[in-house]
Amino acid sequence: MADKQISLPAKLINGGIAGLIGVTCVFPIDLAKTRLQNQQNGQRMYTSMSDCLIKTIRSEGYFGMYRGAAVNLTLVTPEKAIKLAANDFFRHHLSKDGKKLTLLREMLAGCGAGTCQVIVTTPMEMLKIQLQDAGRIAAQKKLMAAQAQLSSSAAGAAEPVVEARTTATQITRELLRSKGIAGLYKGLGATLLRDVPFSIVYFPLFANLNKLGQKDPNVKAPFYVSFLSGCVAGSTAAVAVNPCDVIKTRLQSLQRGVNEDTYSGILDCTKKIWQKEGPMAFLKGAYCRALVIAPLFGIAQVVYFIGIAEFLLDILPKHRA
């Protein structure tokens, strides 16, 4: 991070702006990742990211790729703001007299940031996954209905399968009514299992890569160095924790396709995936996740380090005057 101390409001605004820009750019890839991770052997609707996106556009239209985006765009601001600001906070308090942090202390700062962000990440991911995966389940039901119609010798056409569109608000109300606030935090353990190691890998790796582009320790690295450092560190960390992301996605999915497994917890989910789908199943959607995280964190770090918020906070008082 830069040596210059940035105010907390500026950190929150920078993180929020970064999250909004990043999510808007990469959300369709994230939708493909969710659908690829959730499909199980014998019920495969999609063969690859491109196949998923093409089929989604054909069956749900262009905006079908942005199902669940409203949830992300609403909650990504506090989520990214907490993640980036918390990492700065922990780095500042773990440093001694402004001296360079050791790798262990950088990892501890990342651990703290990852732990803090799940307050927002868990309910955000919980709602987003339901909306993203609804199209896959509906498409699967339509396919099975068509197959049943072809194999049936009975006269007359089968009734079409109509997808019942749900909203994040409806899902939230139902979860709060049936399970209370804990319903929104289903998969909290799996989210921690993913986000804490991610932050432990990401933040130290980014900080050290970014330093390579600094000609002077007291001067910020060029924006393209911050962007590339964020991309490399983000994609590396994303692939490293992808098995945890697969488990989290499966546990947080409330609706299942036909003949798809249900899970009672992290260990049960891990065991069933290993036994029924093999170890490679834990890498499902890994390249999609890398493609999502790389530009997302690249953009986030550029916005964060350029300091858009400092500029806005500086000119607003002058404008009012």
Short mmCIF file of C-alpha atoms in Angstrom, two decimals:
data_model
loop_
_atom_site.label_atom_id
_atom_site.label_comp_id
_atom_site.label_asym_id
_atom_site.label_seq_id
_atom_site.Cartn_x
_atom_site.Cartn_y
_atom_site.Cartn_z
CA MET A 1 0.00 0.00 0.00
CA ALA A 2 1.06 3.59 -0.36
CA ASP A 3 2.91 5.19 2.50
CA LYS A 4 0.61 8.22 2.47
CA GLN A 5 -2.20 7.74 4.97
CA ILE A 6 -5.65 7.91 3.40
CA SER A 7 -8.68 8.88 5.48
CA LEU A 8 -11.26 6.22 6.31
CA PRO A 9 -14.06 7.91 4.28
CA ALA A 10 -11.74 8.05 1.28
CA LYS A 11 -10.88 4.37 1.69
CA LEU A 12 -14.56 3.42 1.82
CA ILE A 13 -15.44 5.53 -1.23
CA ASN A 14 -12.47 4.22 -3.21
CA GLY A 15 -13.35 0.63 -2.37
CA GLY A 16 -16.99 1.17 -3.28
CA ILE A 17 -16.25 2.82 -6.64
CA ALA A 18 -13.75 0.07 -7.46
CA GLY A 19 -16.29 -2.64 -6.67
CA LEU A 20 -19.06 -1.07 -8.76
CA ILE A 21 -16.84 -0.68 -11.83
CA GLY A 22 -15.34 -4.15 -11.50
CA VAL A 23 -18.61 -6.02 -10.98
CA THR A 24 -20.29 -4.30 -13.93
CA CYS A 25 -17.46 -5.42 -16.21
CA VAL A 26 -17.17 -9.08 -15.17
CA PHE A 27 -20.59 -10.15 -13.86
CA PRO A 28 -21.55 -12.39 -16.84
CA ILE A 29 -18.39 -14.44 -16.30
CA ASP A 30 -19.27 -14.77 -12.62
CA LEU A 31 -22.73 -16.06 -13.57
CA ALA A 32 -21.11 -18.70 -15.81
CA LYS A 33 -18.81 -19.67 -12.93
CA THR A 34 -21.75 -20.23 -10.56
CA ARG A 35 -23.66 -22.35 -13.06
CA LEU A 36 -20.62 -24.45 -13.98
CA GLN A 37 -19.81 -25.09 -10.32
CA ASN A 38 -23.37 -26.09 -9.44
CA GLN A 39 -23.98 -28.59 -12.23
CA GLN A 40 -23.25 -32.17 -11.25
CA ASN A 41 -22.25 -35.20 -13.29
CA GLY A 42 -25.16 -36.62 -15.26
CA GLN A 43 -26.98 -33.28 -15.26
CA ARG A 44 -24.54 -31.17 -17.26
CA MET A 45 -26.18 -28.29 -19.10
CA TYR A 46 -23.00 -26.48 -20.10
CA THR A 47 -19.63 -27.67 -21.36
CA SER A 48 -17.67 -24.44 -20.93
CA MET A 49 -17.93 -20.77 -20.03
CA SER A 50 -18.65 -19.72 -23.63
CA ASP A 51 -21.25 -22.47 -24.03
CA CYS A 52 -22.94 -21.31 -20.82
CA LEU A 53 -23.04 -17.66 -21.89
CA ILE A 54 -24.34 -18.49 -25.40
CA LYS A 55 -27.11 -20.71 -24.03
CA THR A 56 -28.00 -18.11 -21.40
CA ILE A 57 -28.41 -15.39 -24.04
CA ARG A 58 -30.50 -17.71 -26.25
CA SER A 59 -32.87 -18.79 -23.49
CA GLU A 60 -32.93 -15.73 -21.21
CA GLY A 61 -31.81 -12.84 -23.41
CA TYR A 62 -28.82 -10.54 -23.01
CA PHE A 63 -29.89 -9.34 -19.56
CA GLY A 64 -30.11 -12.96 -18.44
CA MET A 65 -26.33 -12.75 -18.00
CA TYR A 66 -26.90 -10.10 -15.33
CA ARG A 67 -29.34 -12.03 -13.14
CA GLY A 68 -28.36 -11.24 -9.55
CA ALA A 69 -26.29 -8.23 -10.57
CA ALA A 70 -28.53 -5.84 -8.61
CA VAL A 71 -27.63 -7.65 -5.38
CA ASN A 72 -23.94 -7.43 -6.17
CA LEU A 73 -24.08 -3.80 -7.22
CA THR A 74 -25.94 -2.94 -4.02
CA LEU A 75 -23.69 -4.82 -1.61
CA VAL A 76 -20.34 -4.82 -3.41
CA THR A 77 -19.66 -1.24 -2.27
CA PRO A 78 -19.57 -2.07 1.46
CA GLU A 79 -17.98 -5.47 0.73
CA LYS A 80 -15.03 -4.12 -1.28
CA ALA A 81 -14.74 -1.05 0.95
CA ILE A 82 -14.49 -3.23 4.07
CA LYS A 83 -11.97 -5.58 2.43
CA LEU A 84 -9.58 -2.88 1.19
CA ALA A 85 -9.95 -0.55 4.17
CA ALA A 86 -9.59 -3.38 6.70
CA ASN A 87 -6.39 -4.57 5.05
CA ASP A 88 -4.99 -1.02 5.24
CA PHE A 89 -6.09 -0.76 8.88
CA PHE A 90 -4.40 -4.00 9.90
CA ARG A 91 -1.26 -3.23 7.91
CA HIS A 92 -0.99 0.16 9.61
CA HIS A 93 -1.37 -1.29 13.12
CA LEU A 94 0.93 -4.23 12.46
CA SER A 95 3.73 -2.03 11.16
CA LYS A 96 6.38 -0.85 13.61
CA ASP A 97 7.47 2.77 13.25
CA GLY A 98 6.61 2.73 9.54
CA LYS A 99 9.04 -0.09 8.85
CA LYS A 100 8.42 -2.63 6.10
CA LEU A 101 6.02 -5.39 7.10
CA THR A 102 7.30 -8.94 7.27
CA LEU A 103 5.55 -11.53 5.10
CA LEU A 104 3.91 -13.04 8.19
CA ARG A 105 2.48 -9.65 9.22
CA GLU A 106 1.25 -9.03 5.68
CA MET A 107 -0.53 -12.38 5.79
CA LEU A 108 -2.05 -11.54 9.19
CA ALA A 109 -3.36 -8.25 7.78
CA GLY A 110 -4.90 -10.14 4.86
CA CYS A 111 -6.43 -12.64 7.27
CA GLY A 112 -8.05 -9.80 9.22
CA ALA A 113 -9.41 -8.24 6.03
CA GLY A 114 -10.88 -11.54 4.84
CA THR A 115 -12.52 -12.16 8.20
CA CYS A 116 -14.11 -8.69 8.30
CA GLN A 117 -15.55 -8.81 4.79
CA VAL A 118 -17.69 -11.95 5.32
CA ILE A 119 -20.15 -9.80 7.27
CA VAL A 120 -21.35 -8.51 3.90
CA THR A 121 -20.01 -11.19 1.54
CA THR A 122 -22.02 -14.12 2.93
CA PRO A 123 -25.55 -12.71 2.49
CA MET A 124 -24.53 -11.07 -0.81
CA GLU A 125 -23.25 -14.36 -2.24
CA MET A 126 -26.19 -16.26 -0.78
CA LEU A 127 -28.74 -14.12 -2.64
CA LYS A 128 -26.68 -13.78 -5.82
CA ILE A 129 -26.22 -17.54 -6.20
CA GLN A 130 -29.99 -18.21 -6.01
CA LEU A 131 -30.67 -15.70 -8.79
CA GLN A 132 -27.73 -16.74 -10.95
CA ASP A 133 -28.52 -20.45 -10.80
CA ALA A 134 -32.30 -20.16 -11.31
CA GLY A 135 -31.89 -20.09 -15.09
CA ARG A 136 -29.81 -23.28 -15.08
CA ILE A 137 -32.40 -25.18 -13.06
CA ALA A 138 -35.25 -23.91 -15.26
CA ALA A 139 -33.35 -24.88 -18.43
CA GLN A 140 -32.69 -28.33 -17.01
CA LYS A 141 -36.38 -28.86 -16.26
CA LYS A 142 -37.35 -27.74 -19.76
CA LEU A 143 -34.83 -30.13 -21.30
CA MET A 144 -36.07 -33.05 -19.23
CA ALA A 145 -39.70 -32.18 -20.08
CA ALA A 146 -38.82 -32.15 -23.79
CA GLN A 147 -37.07 -35.52 -23.48
CA ALA A 148 -40.05 -36.97 -21.64
CA GLN A 149 -42.38 -35.70 -24.36
CA LEU A 150 -40.30 -37.31 -27.09
CA SER A 151 -40.15 -40.65 -25.28
CA SER A 152 -43.82 -40.66 -24.39
CA SER A 153 -46.27 -42.35 -26.72
CA ALA A 154 -49.23 -40.52 -25.21
CA ALA A 155 -51.06 -38.13 -27.53
CA GLY A 156 -51.06 -34.40 -26.96
CA ALA A 157 -48.34 -31.96 -26.06
CA ALA A 158 -46.86 -31.77 -22.62
CA GLU A 159 -47.44 -28.65 -20.60
CA PRO A 160 -44.53 -26.22 -20.90
CA VAL A 161 -42.34 -25.61 -17.88
CA VAL A 162 -42.72 -22.00 -16.79
CA GLU A 163 -39.93 -20.52 -14.69
CA ALA A 164 -41.18 -18.71 -11.61
CA ARG A 165 -39.10 -15.55 -11.43
CA THR A 166 -38.04 -14.63 -7.92
CA THR A 167 -36.34 -11.52 -6.64
CA ALA A 168 -33.68 -10.97 -4.00
CA THR A 169 -36.31 -9.26 -1.83
CA GLN A 170 -38.61 -12.30 -1.98
CA ILE A 171 -35.75 -14.66 -1.12
CA THR A 172 -34.65 -12.43 1.76
CA ARG A 173 -38.15 -12.22 3.22
CA GLU A 174 -38.63 -15.98 2.99
CA LEU A 175 -35.29 -16.72 4.63
CA LEU A 176 -35.90 -14.22 7.42
CA ARG A 177 -39.41 -15.60 7.98
CA SER A 178 -38.37 -19.27 8.06
CA LYS A 179 -34.84 -19.18 9.52
CA GLY A 180 -34.23 -15.69 10.83
CA ILE A 181 -31.02 -13.79 10.20
CA ALA A 182 -29.10 -17.10 10.23
CA GLY A 183 -30.79 -17.98 6.93
CA LEU A 184 -28.87 -15.21 5.17
CA TYR A 185 -25.63 -16.52 6.66
CA LYS A 186 -25.91 -20.08 5.40
CA GLY A 187 -22.46 -21.17 4.26
CA LEU A 188 -20.69 -18.71 6.57
CA GLY A 189 -18.03 -21.29 7.47
CA ALA A 190 -17.36 -22.09 3.81
CA THR A 191 -17.21 -18.37 3.00
CA LEU A 192 -14.59 -17.88 5.72
CA LEU A 193 -12.76 -20.93 4.41
CA ARG A 194 -12.57 -19.25 1.00
CA ASP A 195 -12.13 -15.56 1.80
CA VAL A 196 -9.57 -15.73 4.61
CA PRO A 197 -7.03 -17.83 2.62
CA PHE A 198 -7.77 -15.69 -0.46
CA SER A 199 -6.85 -12.51 1.41
CA ILE A 200 -3.81 -14.15 2.98
CA VAL A 201 -2.52 -14.95 -0.51
CA TYR A 202 -3.78 -11.88 -2.37
CA PHE A 203 -2.72 -8.89 -0.28
CA PRO A 204 0.92 -9.84 0.39
CA LEU A 205 1.36 -10.96 -3.23
CA PHE A 206 -0.15 -7.73 -4.56
CA ALA A 207 1.91 -5.54 -2.21
CA ASN A 208 5.17 -7.19 -3.22
CA LEU A 209 4.39 -7.21 -6.96
CA ASN A 210 3.35 -3.57 -6.79
CA LYS A 211 6.61 -2.63 -5.06
CA LEU A 212 8.54 -4.03 -8.02
CA GLY A 213 7.12 -1.19 -10.13
CA GLN A 214 8.06 1.55 -7.68
CA LYS A 215 11.16 3.49 -8.73
CA ASP A 216 11.10 5.27 -5.38
CA PRO A 217 9.69 3.76 -2.13
CA ASN A 218 7.98 7.10 -1.37
CA VAL A 219 6.28 7.36 -4.76
CA LYS A 220 3.25 5.32 -5.89
CA ALA A 221 3.75 2.77 -8.63
CA PRO A 222 2.29 3.70 -12.05
CA PHE A 223 -1.39 2.82 -12.48
CA TYR A 224 -0.63 0.04 -14.99
CA VAL A 225 1.68 -1.63 -12.46
CA SER A 226 -1.10 -1.57 -9.84
CA PHE A 227 -3.54 -2.95 -12.42
CA LEU A 228 -1.26 -5.80 -13.50
CA SER A 229 -0.29 -6.56 -9.90
CA GLY A 230 -3.97 -6.75 -8.94
CA CYS A 231 -4.72 -9.02 -11.91
CA VAL A 232 -1.86 -11.44 -11.22
CA ALA A 233 -2.38 -11.54 -7.45
CA GLY A 234 -6.16 -11.85 -7.83
CA SER A 235 -6.13 -14.67 -10.37
CA THR A 236 -3.46 -16.58 -8.41
CA ALA A 237 -5.40 -16.35 -5.16
CA ALA A 238 -8.69 -17.17 -6.93
CA VAL A 239 -7.40 -20.42 -8.40
CA ALA A 240 -5.70 -21.37 -5.13
CA VAL A 241 -8.98 -21.23 -3.17
CA ASN A 242 -11.31 -22.45 -5.94
CA PRO A 243 -12.04 -25.79 -4.18
CA CYS A 244 -13.40 -23.79 -1.23
CA ASP A 245 -15.46 -21.67 -3.64
CA VAL A 246 -17.04 -24.78 -5.19
CA ILE A 247 -18.01 -26.05 -1.73
CA LYS A 248 -19.38 -22.65 -0.73
CA THR A 249 -21.45 -22.37 -3.92
CA ARG A 250 -22.95 -25.84 -3.45
CA LEU A 251 -23.79 -25.23 0.22
CA GLN A 252 -25.44 -21.86 -0.45
CA SER A 253 -27.66 -23.12 -3.29
CA LEU A 254 -31.17 -23.52 -1.94
CA GLN A 255 -32.67 -25.01 -5.13
CA ARG A 256 -31.35 -28.21 -6.71
CA GLY A 257 -31.71 -29.62 -10.17
CA VAL A 258 -33.23 -33.05 -10.78
CA ASN A 259 -31.28 -35.86 -9.03
CA GLU A 260 -28.68 -33.43 -7.68
CA ASP A 261 -27.14 -34.03 -4.24
CA THR A 262 -27.87 -32.03 -1.12
CA TYR A 263 -25.26 -31.42 1.57
CA SER A 264 -25.36 -31.16 5.34
CA GLY A 265 -22.09 -29.30 5.78
CA ILE A 266 -18.55 -28.67 4.55
CA LEU A 267 -17.24 -32.18 5.22
CA ASP A 268 -20.32 -33.88 3.73
CA CYS A 269 -20.09 -31.69 0.63
CA THR A 270 -16.36 -32.34 0.22
CA LYS A 271 -16.84 -36.10 0.61
CA LYS A 272 -19.71 -36.37 -1.89
CA ILE A 273 -17.98 -34.23 -4.53
CA TRP A 274 -14.76 -36.29 -4.20
CA GLN A 275 -16.56 -39.65 -4.35
CA LYS A 276 -19.13 -38.90 -7.07
CA GLU A 277 -17.40 -36.33 -9.28
CA GLY A 278 -13.70 -36.84 -8.62
CA PRO A 279 -10.99 -34.40 -7.45
CA MET A 280 -11.13 -32.36 -10.68
CA ALA A 281 -14.64 -31.24 -9.72
CA PHE A 282 -13.05 -28.93 -7.16
CA LEU A 283 -11.56 -26.96 -10.05
CA LYS A 284 -14.92 -26.36 -11.75
CA GLY A 285 -15.19 -22.74 -12.80
CA ALA A 286 -11.57 -22.04 -11.83
CA TYR A 287 -10.72 -20.27 -15.08
CA CYS A 288 -13.98 -18.32 -14.91
CA ARG A 289 -13.16 -17.26 -11.37
CA ALA A 290 -9.66 -16.23 -12.45
CA LEU A 291 -11.17 -14.18 -15.31
CA VAL A 292 -13.58 -12.54 -12.86
CA ILE A 293 -11.12 -11.81 -10.07
CA ALA A 294 -8.19 -10.64 -12.23
CA PRO A 295 -9.84 -7.53 -13.76
CA LEU A 296 -12.02 -7.00 -10.68
CA PHE A 297 -9.04 -6.58 -8.38
CA GLY A 298 -6.94 -4.93 -11.07
CA ILE A 299 -9.60 -2.24 -11.47
CA ALA A 300 -10.11 -2.08 -7.70
CA GLN A 301 -6.46 -1.42 -7.00
CA VAL A 302 -6.15 1.20 -9.76
CA VAL A 303 -9.17 3.13 -8.42
CA TYR A 304 -7.95 2.68 -4.87
CA PHE A 305 -4.43 3.88 -5.59
CA ILE A 306 -5.40 6.70 -7.95
CA GLY A 307 -7.47 8.01 -5.04
CA ILE A 308 -10.66 9.18 -6.73
CA ALA A 309 -12.23 9.69 -3.32
CA GLU A 310 -9.47 12.03 -2.14
CA PHE A 311 -10.11 14.15 -5.22
CA LEU A 312 -13.89 14.22 -4.61
CA LEU A 313 -13.52 14.97 -0.90
CA ASP A 314 -11.08 17.73 -1.74
CA ILE A 315 -13.18 19.53 -4.37
CA LEU A 316 -16.58 19.25 -2.63
CA PRO A 317 -15.77 21.77 0.12
CA LYS A 318 -14.32 24.15 -2.49
CA HIS A 319 -17.41 23.79 -4.65
CA ARG A 320 -19.71 24.54 -1.71
CA ALA A 321 -17.61 27.57 -0.82
#
